[in-house]
Short mmCIF file of C-alpha atoms and ligand atoms in Angstrom, two decimals:
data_model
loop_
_atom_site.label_atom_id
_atom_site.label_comp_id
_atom_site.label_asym_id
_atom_site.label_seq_id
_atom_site.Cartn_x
_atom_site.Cartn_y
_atom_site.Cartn_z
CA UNK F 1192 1.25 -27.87 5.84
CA UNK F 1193 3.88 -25.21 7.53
CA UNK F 1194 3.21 -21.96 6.33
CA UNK F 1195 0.48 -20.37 4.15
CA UNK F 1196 1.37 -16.75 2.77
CA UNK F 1197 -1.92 -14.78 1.86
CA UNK F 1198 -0.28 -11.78 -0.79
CA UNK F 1199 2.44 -11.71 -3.04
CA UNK F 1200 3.41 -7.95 -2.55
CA UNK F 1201 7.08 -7.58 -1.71
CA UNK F 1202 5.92 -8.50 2.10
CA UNK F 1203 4.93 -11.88 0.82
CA UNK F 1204 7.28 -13.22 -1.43
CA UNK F 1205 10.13 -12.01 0.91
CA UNK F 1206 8.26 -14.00 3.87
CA UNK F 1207 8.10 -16.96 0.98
CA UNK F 1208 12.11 -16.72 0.14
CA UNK F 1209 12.47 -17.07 4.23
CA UNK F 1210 10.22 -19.58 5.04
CA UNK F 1211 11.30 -22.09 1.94
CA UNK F 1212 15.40 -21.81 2.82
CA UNK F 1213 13.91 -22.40 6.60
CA UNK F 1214 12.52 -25.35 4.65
CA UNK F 1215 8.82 -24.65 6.06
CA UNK F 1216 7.73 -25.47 2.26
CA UNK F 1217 4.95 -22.73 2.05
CA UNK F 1218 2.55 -21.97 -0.97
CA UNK F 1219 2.25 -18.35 -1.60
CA UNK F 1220 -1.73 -17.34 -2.31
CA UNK F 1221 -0.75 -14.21 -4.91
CA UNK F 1222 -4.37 -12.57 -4.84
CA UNK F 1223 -6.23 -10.69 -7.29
CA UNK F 1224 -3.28 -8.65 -8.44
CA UNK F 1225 -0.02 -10.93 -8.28
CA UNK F 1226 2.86 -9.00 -7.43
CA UNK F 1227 0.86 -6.03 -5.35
CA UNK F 1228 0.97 -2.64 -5.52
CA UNK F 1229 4.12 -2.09 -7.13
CA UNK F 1230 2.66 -3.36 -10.66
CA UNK F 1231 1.15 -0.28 -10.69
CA UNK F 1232 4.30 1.82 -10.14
CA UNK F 1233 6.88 2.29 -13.49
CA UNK F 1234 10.15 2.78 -12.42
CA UNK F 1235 11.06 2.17 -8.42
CA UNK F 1236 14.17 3.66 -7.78
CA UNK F 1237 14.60 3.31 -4.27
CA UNK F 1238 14.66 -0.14 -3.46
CA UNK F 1239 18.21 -0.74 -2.72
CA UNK F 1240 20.35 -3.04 -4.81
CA UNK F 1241 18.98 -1.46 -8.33
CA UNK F 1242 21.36 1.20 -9.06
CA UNK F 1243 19.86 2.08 -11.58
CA UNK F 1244 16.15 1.42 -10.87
CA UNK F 1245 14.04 -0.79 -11.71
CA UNK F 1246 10.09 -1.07 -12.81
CA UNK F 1247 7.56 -2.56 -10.50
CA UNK F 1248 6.61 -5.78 -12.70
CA UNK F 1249 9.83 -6.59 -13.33
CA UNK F 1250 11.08 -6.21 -9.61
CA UNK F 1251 7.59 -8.52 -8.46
CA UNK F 1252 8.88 -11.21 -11.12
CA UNK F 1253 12.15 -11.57 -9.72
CA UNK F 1254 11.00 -11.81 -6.36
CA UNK F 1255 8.41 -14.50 -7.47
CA UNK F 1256 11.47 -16.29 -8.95
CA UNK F 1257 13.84 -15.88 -6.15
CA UNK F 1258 10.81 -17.64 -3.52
CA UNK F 1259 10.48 -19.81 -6.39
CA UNK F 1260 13.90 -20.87 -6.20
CA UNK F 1261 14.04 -22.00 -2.97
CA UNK F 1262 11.11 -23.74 -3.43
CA UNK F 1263 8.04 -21.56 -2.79
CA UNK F 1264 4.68 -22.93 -4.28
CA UNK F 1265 2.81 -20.15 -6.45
CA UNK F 1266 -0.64 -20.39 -6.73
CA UNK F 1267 -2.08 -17.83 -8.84
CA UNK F 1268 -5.69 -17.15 -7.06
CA UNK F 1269 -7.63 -15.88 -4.17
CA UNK F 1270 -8.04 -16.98 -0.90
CA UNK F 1271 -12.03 -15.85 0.03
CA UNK F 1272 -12.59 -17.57 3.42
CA UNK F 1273 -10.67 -17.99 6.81
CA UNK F 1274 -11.05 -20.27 10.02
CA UNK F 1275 -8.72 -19.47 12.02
CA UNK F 1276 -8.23 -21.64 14.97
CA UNK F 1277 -7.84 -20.08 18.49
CA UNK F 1278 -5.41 -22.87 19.78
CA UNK F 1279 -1.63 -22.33 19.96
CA UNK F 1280 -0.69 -25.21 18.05
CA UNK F 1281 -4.15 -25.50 16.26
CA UNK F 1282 -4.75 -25.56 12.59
CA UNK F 1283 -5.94 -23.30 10.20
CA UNK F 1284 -8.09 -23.67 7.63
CA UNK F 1285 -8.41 -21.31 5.01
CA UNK F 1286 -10.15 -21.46 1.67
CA UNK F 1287 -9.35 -20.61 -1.94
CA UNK F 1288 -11.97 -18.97 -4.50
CA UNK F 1289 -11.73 -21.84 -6.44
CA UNK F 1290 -13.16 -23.91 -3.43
CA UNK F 1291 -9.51 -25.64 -2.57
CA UNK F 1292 -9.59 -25.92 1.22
CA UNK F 1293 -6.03 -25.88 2.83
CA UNK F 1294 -4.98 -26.09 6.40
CA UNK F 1295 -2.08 -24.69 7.70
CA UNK F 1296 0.10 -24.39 10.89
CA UNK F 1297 0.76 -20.83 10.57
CA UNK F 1298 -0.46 -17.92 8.04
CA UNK F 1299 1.14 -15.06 6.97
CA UNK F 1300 -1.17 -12.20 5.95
CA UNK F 1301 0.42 -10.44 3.60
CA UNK F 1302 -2.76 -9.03 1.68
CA UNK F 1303 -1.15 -5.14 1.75
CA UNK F 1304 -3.75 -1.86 1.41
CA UNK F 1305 -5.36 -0.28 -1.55
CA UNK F 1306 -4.53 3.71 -2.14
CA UNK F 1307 -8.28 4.87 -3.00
CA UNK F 1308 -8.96 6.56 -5.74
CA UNK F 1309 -11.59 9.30 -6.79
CA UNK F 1310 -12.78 7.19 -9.34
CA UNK F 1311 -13.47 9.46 -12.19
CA UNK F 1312 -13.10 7.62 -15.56
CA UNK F 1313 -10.67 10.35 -16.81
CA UNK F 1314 -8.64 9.77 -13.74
CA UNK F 1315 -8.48 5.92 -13.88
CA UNK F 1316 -7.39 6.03 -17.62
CA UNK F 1317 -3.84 8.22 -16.57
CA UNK F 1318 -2.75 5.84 -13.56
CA UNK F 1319 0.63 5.57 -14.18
CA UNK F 1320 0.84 8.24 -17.10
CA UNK F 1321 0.28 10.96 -13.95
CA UNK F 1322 -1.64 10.15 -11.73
CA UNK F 1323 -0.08 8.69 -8.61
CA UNK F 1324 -0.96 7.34 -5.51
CA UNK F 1325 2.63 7.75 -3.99
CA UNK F 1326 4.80 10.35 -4.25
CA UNK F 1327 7.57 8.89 -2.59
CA UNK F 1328 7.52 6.20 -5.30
CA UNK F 1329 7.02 9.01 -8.72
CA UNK F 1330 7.43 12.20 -7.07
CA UNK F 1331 10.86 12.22 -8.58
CA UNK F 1332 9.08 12.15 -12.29
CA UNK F 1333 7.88 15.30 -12.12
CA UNK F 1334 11.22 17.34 -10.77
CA UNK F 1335 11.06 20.90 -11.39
CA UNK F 1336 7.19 20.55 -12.35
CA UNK F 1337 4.11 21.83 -11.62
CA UNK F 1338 1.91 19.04 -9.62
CA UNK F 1339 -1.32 18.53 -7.91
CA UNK F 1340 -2.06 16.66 -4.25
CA UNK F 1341 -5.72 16.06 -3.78
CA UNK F 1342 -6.64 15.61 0.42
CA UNK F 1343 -6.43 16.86 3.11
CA UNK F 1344 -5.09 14.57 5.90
CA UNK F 1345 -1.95 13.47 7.30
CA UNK F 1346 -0.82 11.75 4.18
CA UNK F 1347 -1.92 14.51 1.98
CA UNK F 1348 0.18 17.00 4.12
CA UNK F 1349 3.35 14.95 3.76
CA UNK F 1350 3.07 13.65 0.04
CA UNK F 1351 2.57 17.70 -0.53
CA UNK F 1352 6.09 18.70 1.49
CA UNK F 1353 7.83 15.11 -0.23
CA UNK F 1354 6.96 16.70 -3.71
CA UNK F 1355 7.65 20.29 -2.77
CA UNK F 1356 11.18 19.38 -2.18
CA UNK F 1357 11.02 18.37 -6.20
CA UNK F 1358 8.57 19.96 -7.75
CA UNK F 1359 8.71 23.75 -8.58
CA UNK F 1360 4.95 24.38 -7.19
CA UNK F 1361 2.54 21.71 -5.52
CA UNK F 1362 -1.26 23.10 -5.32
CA UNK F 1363 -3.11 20.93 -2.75
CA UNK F 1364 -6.70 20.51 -3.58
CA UNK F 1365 -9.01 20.33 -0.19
CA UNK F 1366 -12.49 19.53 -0.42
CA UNK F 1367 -13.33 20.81 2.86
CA UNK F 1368 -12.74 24.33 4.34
CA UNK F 1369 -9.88 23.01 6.29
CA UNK F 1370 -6.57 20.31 6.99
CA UNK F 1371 -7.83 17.39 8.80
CA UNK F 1372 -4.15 16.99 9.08
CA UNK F 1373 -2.21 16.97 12.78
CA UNK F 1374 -1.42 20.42 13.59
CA UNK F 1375 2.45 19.17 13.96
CA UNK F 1376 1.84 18.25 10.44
CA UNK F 1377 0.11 21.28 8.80
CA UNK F 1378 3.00 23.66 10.22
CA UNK F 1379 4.92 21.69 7.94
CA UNK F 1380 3.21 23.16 4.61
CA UNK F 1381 4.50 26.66 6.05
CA UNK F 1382 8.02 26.74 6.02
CA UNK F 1383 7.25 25.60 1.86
CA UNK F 1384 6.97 28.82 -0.49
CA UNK F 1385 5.88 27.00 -3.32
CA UNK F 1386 2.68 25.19 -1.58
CA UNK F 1387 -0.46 26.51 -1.85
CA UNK F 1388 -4.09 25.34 -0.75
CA UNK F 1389 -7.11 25.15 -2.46
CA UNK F 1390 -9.64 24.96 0.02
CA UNK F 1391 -13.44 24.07 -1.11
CA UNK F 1392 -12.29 22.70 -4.19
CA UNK F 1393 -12.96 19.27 -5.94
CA UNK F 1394 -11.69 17.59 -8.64
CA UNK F 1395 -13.91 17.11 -11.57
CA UNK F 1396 -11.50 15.71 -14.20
CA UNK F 1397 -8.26 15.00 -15.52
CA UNK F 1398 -7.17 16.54 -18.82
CA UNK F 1399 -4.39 14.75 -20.97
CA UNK F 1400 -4.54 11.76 -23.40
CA UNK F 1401 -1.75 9.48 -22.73
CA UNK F 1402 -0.28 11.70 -20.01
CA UNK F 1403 -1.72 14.53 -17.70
CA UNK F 1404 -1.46 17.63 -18.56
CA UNK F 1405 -3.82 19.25 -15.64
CA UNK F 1406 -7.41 19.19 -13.80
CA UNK F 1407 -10.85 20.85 -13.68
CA UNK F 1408 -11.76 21.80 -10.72
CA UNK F 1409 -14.89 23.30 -9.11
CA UNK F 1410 -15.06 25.32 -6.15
CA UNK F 1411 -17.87 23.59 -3.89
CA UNK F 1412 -19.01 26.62 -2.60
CA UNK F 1413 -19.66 28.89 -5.57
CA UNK F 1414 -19.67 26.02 -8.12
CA UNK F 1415 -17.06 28.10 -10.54
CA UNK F 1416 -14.73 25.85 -12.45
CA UNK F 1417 -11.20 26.28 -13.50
CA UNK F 1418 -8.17 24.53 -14.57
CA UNK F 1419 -4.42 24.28 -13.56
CA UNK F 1420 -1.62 22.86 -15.39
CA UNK F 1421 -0.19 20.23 -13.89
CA UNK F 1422 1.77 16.63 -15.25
CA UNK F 1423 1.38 14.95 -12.03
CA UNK F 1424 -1.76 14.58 -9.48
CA UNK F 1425 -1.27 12.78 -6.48
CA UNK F 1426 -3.97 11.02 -4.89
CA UNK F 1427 -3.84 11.17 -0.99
CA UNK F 1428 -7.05 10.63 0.13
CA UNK F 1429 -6.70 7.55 2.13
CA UNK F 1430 -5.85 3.63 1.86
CA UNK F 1431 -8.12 1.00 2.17
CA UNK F 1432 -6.24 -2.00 3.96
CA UNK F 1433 -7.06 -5.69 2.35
CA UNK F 1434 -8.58 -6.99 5.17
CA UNK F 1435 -12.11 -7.67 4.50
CA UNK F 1436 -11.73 -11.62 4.78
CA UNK F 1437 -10.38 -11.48 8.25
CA UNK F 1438 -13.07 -9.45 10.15
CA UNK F 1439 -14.17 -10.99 13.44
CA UNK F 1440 -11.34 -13.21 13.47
CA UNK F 1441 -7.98 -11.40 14.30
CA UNK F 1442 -7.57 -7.72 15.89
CA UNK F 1443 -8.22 -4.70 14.20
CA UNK F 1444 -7.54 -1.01 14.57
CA UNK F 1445 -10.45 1.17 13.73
CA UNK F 1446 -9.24 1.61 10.60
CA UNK F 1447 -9.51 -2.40 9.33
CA UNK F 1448 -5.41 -2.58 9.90
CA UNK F 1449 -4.11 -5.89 11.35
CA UNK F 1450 -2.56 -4.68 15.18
CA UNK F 1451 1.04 -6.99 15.69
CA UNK F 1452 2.44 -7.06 18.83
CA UNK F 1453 5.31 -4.14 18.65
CA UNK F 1454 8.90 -4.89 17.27
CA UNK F 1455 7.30 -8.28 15.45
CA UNK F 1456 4.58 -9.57 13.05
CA UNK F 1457 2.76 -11.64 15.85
CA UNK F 1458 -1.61 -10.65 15.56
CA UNK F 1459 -3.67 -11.88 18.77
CA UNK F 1460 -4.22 -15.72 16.87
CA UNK F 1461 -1.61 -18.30 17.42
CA UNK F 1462 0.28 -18.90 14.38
CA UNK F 1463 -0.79 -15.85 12.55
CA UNK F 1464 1.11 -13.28 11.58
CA UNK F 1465 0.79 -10.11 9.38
CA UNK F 1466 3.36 -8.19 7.39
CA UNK F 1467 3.57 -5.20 5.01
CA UNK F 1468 0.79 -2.55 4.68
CA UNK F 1469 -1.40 -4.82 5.91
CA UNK F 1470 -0.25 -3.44 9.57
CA UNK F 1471 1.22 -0.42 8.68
CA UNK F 1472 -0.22 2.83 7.59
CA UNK F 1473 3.07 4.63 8.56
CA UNK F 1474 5.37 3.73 6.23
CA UNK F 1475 4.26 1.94 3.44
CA UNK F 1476 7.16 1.34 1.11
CA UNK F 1477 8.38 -1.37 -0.40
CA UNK F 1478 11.11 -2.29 1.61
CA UNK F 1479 9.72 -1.76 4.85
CA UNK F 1480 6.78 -4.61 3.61
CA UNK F 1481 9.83 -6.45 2.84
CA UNK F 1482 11.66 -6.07 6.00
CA UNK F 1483 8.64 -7.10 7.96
CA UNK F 1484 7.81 -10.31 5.41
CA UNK F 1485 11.16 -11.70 6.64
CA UNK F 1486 10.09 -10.93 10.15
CA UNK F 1487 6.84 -12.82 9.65
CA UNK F 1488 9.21 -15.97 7.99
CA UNK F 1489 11.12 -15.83 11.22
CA UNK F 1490 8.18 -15.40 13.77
CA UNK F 1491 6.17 -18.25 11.91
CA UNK F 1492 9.77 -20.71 12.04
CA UNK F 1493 10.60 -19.83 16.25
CA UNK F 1494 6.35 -20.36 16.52
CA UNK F 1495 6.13 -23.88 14.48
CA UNK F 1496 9.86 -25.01 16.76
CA UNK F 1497 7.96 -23.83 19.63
CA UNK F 1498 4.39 -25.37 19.80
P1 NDP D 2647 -7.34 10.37 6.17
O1 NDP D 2647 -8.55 9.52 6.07
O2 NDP D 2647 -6.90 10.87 7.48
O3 NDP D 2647 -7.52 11.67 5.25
C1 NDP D 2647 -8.04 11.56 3.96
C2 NDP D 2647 -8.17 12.94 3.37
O4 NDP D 2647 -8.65 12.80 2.04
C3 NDP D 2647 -9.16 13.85 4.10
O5 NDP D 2647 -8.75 15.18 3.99
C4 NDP D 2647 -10.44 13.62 3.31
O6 NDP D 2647 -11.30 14.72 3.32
C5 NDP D 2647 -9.89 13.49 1.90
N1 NDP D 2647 -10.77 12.71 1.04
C6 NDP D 2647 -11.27 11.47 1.26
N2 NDP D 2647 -12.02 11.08 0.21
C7 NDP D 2647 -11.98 12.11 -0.68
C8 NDP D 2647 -12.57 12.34 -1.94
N3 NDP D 2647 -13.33 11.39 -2.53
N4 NDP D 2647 -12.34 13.51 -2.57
C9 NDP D 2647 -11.56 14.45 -2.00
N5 NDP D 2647 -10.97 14.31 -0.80
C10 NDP D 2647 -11.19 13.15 -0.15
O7 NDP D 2647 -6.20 9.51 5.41
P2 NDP D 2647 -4.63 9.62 5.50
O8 NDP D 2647 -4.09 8.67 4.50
O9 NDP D 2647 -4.18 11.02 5.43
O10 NDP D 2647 -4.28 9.05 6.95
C11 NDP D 2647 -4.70 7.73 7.35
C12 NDP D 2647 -4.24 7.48 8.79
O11 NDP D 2647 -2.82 7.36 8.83
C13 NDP D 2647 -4.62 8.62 9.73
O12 NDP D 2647 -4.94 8.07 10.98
C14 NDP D 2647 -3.35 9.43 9.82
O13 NDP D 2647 -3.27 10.16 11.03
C15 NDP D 2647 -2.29 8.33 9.71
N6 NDP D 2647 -1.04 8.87 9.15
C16 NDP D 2647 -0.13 9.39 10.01
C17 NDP D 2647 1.04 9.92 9.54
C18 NDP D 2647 2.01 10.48 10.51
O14 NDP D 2647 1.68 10.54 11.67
N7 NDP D 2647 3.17 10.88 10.09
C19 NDP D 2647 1.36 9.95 8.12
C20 NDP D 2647 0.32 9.43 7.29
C21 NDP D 2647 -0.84 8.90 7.81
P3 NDP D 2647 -12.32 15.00 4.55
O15 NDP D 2647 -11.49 15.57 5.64
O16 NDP D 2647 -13.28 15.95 3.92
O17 NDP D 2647 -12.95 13.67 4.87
#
């Protein structure tokens, strides 16, 4: 076949909407959790086109439909294995969990990033009734409210200034005794009155039923707890990107993310591309996956006229 799409975030289904009106006829592997990251997100407001929002479920089902349309083949599983081939031209063989093997001209990883989580029971139960990995995507919830970032890196730094443009006070919550942010980046949390930093401090649970309504915290050092009010805590303590499959076979950063050659979604393998958060830690938003999934359509049709 054409073109396999690994990930059915908005990254892959817009690379599946582009590659089936190029008529490249590609099945779309959706993964563990069809329709990515934004099933986890209520309401996304700032994807343009949905004046009046729209939630994540619904917004994943109509871009199934619309790749769908143009004839896209869904398959609802994982893929678990990869051999890709080192040839320009060659063909790729990739398997499913189910044992399926299929071989491809091109791929198209679109297998995104996981926000991590602490992992406390109390904390797992409120995703998406307050707790948040993104504040770009909910910070807007919780205008003129009290809210909680937990980290202390870049991301931490800049979810905290997002939210304290919104939020009447944002306490960040720092297990260490300092940022491990950029310095560019820390003088940021400055110029913001209504910031402050809780160094040496760790979350030990989130209070609320259906919705948060604040956090126990410890101080590491002296072991007191306390509490703060809060209806939103926002989890910046790193991503994980999906990438596990593909190790040893295509070019990594450091950090497990898939390196394209700049200004396109071209990796190091012949034929295989990579789009979405799966090769970018900057950004990460919906339509920026998107944008690059229709790069990835368009790099995978120019490679397959090419070779
Ligand atoms: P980082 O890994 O850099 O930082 C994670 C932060 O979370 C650290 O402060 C870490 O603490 C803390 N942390 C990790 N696990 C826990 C835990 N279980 N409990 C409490 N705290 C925890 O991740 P980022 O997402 O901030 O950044 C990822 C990469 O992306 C970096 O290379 C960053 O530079 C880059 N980036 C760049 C941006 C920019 O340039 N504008 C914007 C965003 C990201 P500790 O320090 O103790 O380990």
């Amino acid at each position: 076949m054409n073109t396999l799409i690994i990930g059915s975030g908005p990254a892959g289904y817009t690379a599946a909407i582009y590659a089936a009106r190029a008529d490249l006829k590609p099945i779309i592997y959706t993964g563990l959790e069809p329709g990515g990251q934004l099933t986890t997100t209520t309401d996304v407001d700032n994807f343009p086109g949905y004046p009046k929002g729209i939630d994540g479920p619904t917004m994943m089902h109509e871009l199934k439909e619309q790749a769908e349309r143009f004839g896209t083949e869904v398959r609802i599983d994982f893929i678990s294995k990869v051999e890709f081939s080192s040839e320009r031209g060659g063909v790729h063989k990739v398997f499913s969990q189910d044992g399926t093997k299929i071989e491809a001209k091109t791929i198209i990883i679109c297998t995104g990033a996981s926000a991590k989580y602490l992992g406390l029971p109390s904390e797992q139960k409120l995703i998406g009734g307050g707790v948040s990995a993104c504040a770009v995507c909910d910070g807007f919830f919780y205008k003129n409210q009290e809210v909680a970032v937990v980290g202390g890196g870049d991301t931490a730094v800049e979810e905290a200034t997002y939210l304290a443009k919104i939020c009447s006070k944002v306490t960040m919550i720092v297990r260490k005794d300092h940022l491990r942010a950029s310095k560019a980046l820390q003088h940021r949390i400055n110029k913001y009155h209504n910031i402050s930093v809780l160094f040496n401090h760790e979350v030990k649970e989130v209070i609320g039923e259906d919705v948060v309504q604040g956090i126990k915290i410890t101080n590491n050092l002296t072991e007191e707890l306390s509490e703060i009010n809060i209806t939103g805590l926002f989890l910046a303590i790193g991503h994980i990107p999906n990438t596990e499959i593909f190790k040893g076979q295509i070019k990594m950063d450091n950090n497990g993310y898939i390196i394209t050659e700049s200004k396109s979604t071209i990796t190091n393998v012949p034929g295989v591309f990579a789009a979405g958060d799966v090769q970018d830690k900057e950004y990460r938003q919906a339509i920026t996956a998107a944008g690059t999934g229709c790069m990835a359509a368009l790099d995978a049709e120019r490679y397959l006229q090419e070779i």
